[in-house]
Structures are given as C-alpha cells and as structure tokens.
Tab-separated table of C-alpha atoms in Angstrom:
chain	number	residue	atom	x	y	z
A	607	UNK	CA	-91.910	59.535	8.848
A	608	UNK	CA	-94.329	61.400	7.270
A	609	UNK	CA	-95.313	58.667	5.122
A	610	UNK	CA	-95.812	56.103	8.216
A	611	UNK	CA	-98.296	58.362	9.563
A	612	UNK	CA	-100.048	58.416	6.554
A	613	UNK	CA	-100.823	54.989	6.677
A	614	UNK	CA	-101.054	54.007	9.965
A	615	UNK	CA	-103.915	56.709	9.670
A	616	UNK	CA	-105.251	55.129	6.959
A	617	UNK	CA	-105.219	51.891	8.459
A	618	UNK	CA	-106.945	53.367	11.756
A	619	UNK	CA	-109.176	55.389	10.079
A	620	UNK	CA	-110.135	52.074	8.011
A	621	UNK	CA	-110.722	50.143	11.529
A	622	UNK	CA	-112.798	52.988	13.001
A	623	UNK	CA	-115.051	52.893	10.231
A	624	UNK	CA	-115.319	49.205	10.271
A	625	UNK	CA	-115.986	49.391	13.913
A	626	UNK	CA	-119.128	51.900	13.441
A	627	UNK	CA	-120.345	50.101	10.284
A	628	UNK	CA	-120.251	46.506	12.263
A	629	UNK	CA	-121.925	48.084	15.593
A	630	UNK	CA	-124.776	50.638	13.854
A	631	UNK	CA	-126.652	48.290	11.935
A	632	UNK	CA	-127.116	45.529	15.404
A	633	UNK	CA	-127.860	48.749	17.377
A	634	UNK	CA	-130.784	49.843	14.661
A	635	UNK	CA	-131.898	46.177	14.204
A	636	UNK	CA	-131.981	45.451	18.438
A	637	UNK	CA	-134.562	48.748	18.198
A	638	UNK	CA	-136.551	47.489	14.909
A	639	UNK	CA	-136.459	44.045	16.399
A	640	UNK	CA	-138.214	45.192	19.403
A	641	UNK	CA	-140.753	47.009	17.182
A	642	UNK	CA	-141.183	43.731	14.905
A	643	UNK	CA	-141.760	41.495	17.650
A	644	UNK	CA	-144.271	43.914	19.696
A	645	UNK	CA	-146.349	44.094	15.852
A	646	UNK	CA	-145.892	40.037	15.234
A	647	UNK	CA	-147.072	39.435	19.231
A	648	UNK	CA	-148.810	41.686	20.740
A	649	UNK	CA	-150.134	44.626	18.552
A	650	UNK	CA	-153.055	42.369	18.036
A	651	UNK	CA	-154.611	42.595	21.148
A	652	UNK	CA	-152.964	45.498	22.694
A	653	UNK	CA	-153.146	47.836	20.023
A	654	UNK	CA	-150.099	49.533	17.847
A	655	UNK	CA	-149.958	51.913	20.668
A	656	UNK	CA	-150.342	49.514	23.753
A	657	UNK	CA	-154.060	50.948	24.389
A	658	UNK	CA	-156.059	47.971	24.292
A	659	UNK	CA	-157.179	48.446	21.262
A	660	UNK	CA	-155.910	46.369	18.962
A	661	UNK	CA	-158.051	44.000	16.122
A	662	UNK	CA	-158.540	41.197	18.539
A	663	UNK	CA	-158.509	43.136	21.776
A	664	UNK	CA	-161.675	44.596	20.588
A	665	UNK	CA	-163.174	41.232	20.253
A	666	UNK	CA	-162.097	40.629	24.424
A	667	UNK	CA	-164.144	40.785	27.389
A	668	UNK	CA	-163.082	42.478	28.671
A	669	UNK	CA	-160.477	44.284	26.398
A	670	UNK	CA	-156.466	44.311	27.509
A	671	UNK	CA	-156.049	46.950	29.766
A	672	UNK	CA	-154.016	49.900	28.152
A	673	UNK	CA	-150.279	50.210	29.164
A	674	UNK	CA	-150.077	53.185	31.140
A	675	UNK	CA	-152.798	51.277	33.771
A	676	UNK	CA	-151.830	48.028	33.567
A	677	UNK	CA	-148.186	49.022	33.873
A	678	UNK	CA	-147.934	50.969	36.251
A	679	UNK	CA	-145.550	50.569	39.256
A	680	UNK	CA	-144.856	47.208	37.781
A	681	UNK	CA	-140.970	45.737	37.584
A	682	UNK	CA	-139.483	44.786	34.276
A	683	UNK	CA	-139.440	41.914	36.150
A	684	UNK	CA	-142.892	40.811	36.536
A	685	UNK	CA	-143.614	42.363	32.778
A	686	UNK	CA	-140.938	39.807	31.606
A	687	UNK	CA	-142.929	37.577	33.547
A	688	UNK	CA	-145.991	38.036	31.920
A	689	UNK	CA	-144.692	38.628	28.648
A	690	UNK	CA	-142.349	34.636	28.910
A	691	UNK	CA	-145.153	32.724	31.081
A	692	UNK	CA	-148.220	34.692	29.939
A	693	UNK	CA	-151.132	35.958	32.329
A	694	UNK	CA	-151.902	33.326	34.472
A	695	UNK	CA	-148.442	33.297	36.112
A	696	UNK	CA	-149.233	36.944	37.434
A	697	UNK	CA	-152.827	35.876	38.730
A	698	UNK	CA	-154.070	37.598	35.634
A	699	UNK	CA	-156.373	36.336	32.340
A	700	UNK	CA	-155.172	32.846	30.347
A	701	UNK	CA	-155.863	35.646	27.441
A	702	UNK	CA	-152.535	36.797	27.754
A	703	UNK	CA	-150.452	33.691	25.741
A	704	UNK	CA	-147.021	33.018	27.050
A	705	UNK	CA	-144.188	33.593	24.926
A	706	UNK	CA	-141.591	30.786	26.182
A	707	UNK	CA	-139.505	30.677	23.030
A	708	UNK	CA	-138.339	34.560	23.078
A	709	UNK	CA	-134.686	35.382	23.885
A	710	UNK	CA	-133.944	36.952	27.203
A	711	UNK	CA	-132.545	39.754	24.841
A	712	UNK	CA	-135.751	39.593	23.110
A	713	UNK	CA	-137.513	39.869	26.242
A	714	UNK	CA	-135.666	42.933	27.770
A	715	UNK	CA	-136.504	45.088	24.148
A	716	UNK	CA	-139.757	44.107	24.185
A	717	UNK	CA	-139.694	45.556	27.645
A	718	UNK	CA	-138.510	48.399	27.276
A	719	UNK	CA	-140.522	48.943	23.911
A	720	UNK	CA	-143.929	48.550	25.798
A	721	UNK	CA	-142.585	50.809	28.922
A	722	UNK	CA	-142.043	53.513	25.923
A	723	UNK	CA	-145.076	52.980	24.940
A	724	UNK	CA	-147.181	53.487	28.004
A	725	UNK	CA	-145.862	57.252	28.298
C-alpha cells in the first residue's frame, strides 16, 4: 500500500507542478503584455508614466492630459472607449488614434495598466 501512495503522489505531485508551470508564465505574460502594449501605443504621447509627457506629447497642443486628471471618475468603460474608438468618440481630440484591432482582453489590461498608473 505503501508503494501506491508513493506513486499516486508522484503522479499528483507531477500534475500540480504542471498545473503552476502552465498557469504562471500566461499570468506574467497577461501583466508584461499590458506593459508592452501601453510602451508600443501609448507611451509616446502619454509618457512612460501616463503624465503627458511622452516624445510626441511634447510636440501636442496642447499636450495629453496626465492620467490622474484626465481619469478621474471615469468608467473602465468609457476608457475602453477611448482607448478602441479613439478621442473623438468621447467628444475629445482626433489626437487620440483609435485602437480597433486590440483584443477585448487586451483592452481590459491596458485598462487596468493606465488606472495603475494614474495613482
């Protein structure tokens, strides 16, 4: 009996680890995906730290508004809004591009990347 034990522990023990192995790497890529698509999209004009101040965002005139203005008591909703359909479907500047071809998953971590960024 001993012996079955032994395996069947070595068998769960094996599936465990598979389980963590399979779901850590997606968890630390969702977070570093959010983080390369906020750098590729938007760190240009809004800065690395969402203050308006980014390389191109200089160049505005008026510059984007930082994050913890523009943001606030906004939904994710109408930032999802703005970030898919871009400015003009809030009322606000054609300088803000839409980004149609993002995932809705996409979307939701870039929203919650910029929200972390605006405190």
């Amino acid at each position: 009996m001993a012996r079955k034990i032994s395996a069947n522990w070595g068998k769960m023990t094996f599936l465990a680890m598979a389980v963590l192995i399979a779901a850590g790497p997606q968890t630390a890529s969702a977070a570093q995906s959010a983080a390369d698509l906020y750098a590729e999209k938007c760190a240009a004009c809004h800065g690395d730290s969402g203050k308006g101040d980014g390389p191109a965002g200089q160049a505005m005139t008026p510059p984007p508004v930082p994050f913890s203005t523009a943001l606030k008591g906004k939904s994710d909703s109408w930032i999802g809004t703005v970030i898919v359909k871009g400015g003009p479907a809030v009322g606000m500047t054609p300088a803000m591009p839409p980004h149609p071809t993002l995932s809705s998953d996409q979307v939701k971590a870039l929203i919650e990347y910029i929200k972390g960024l605006k405190s």
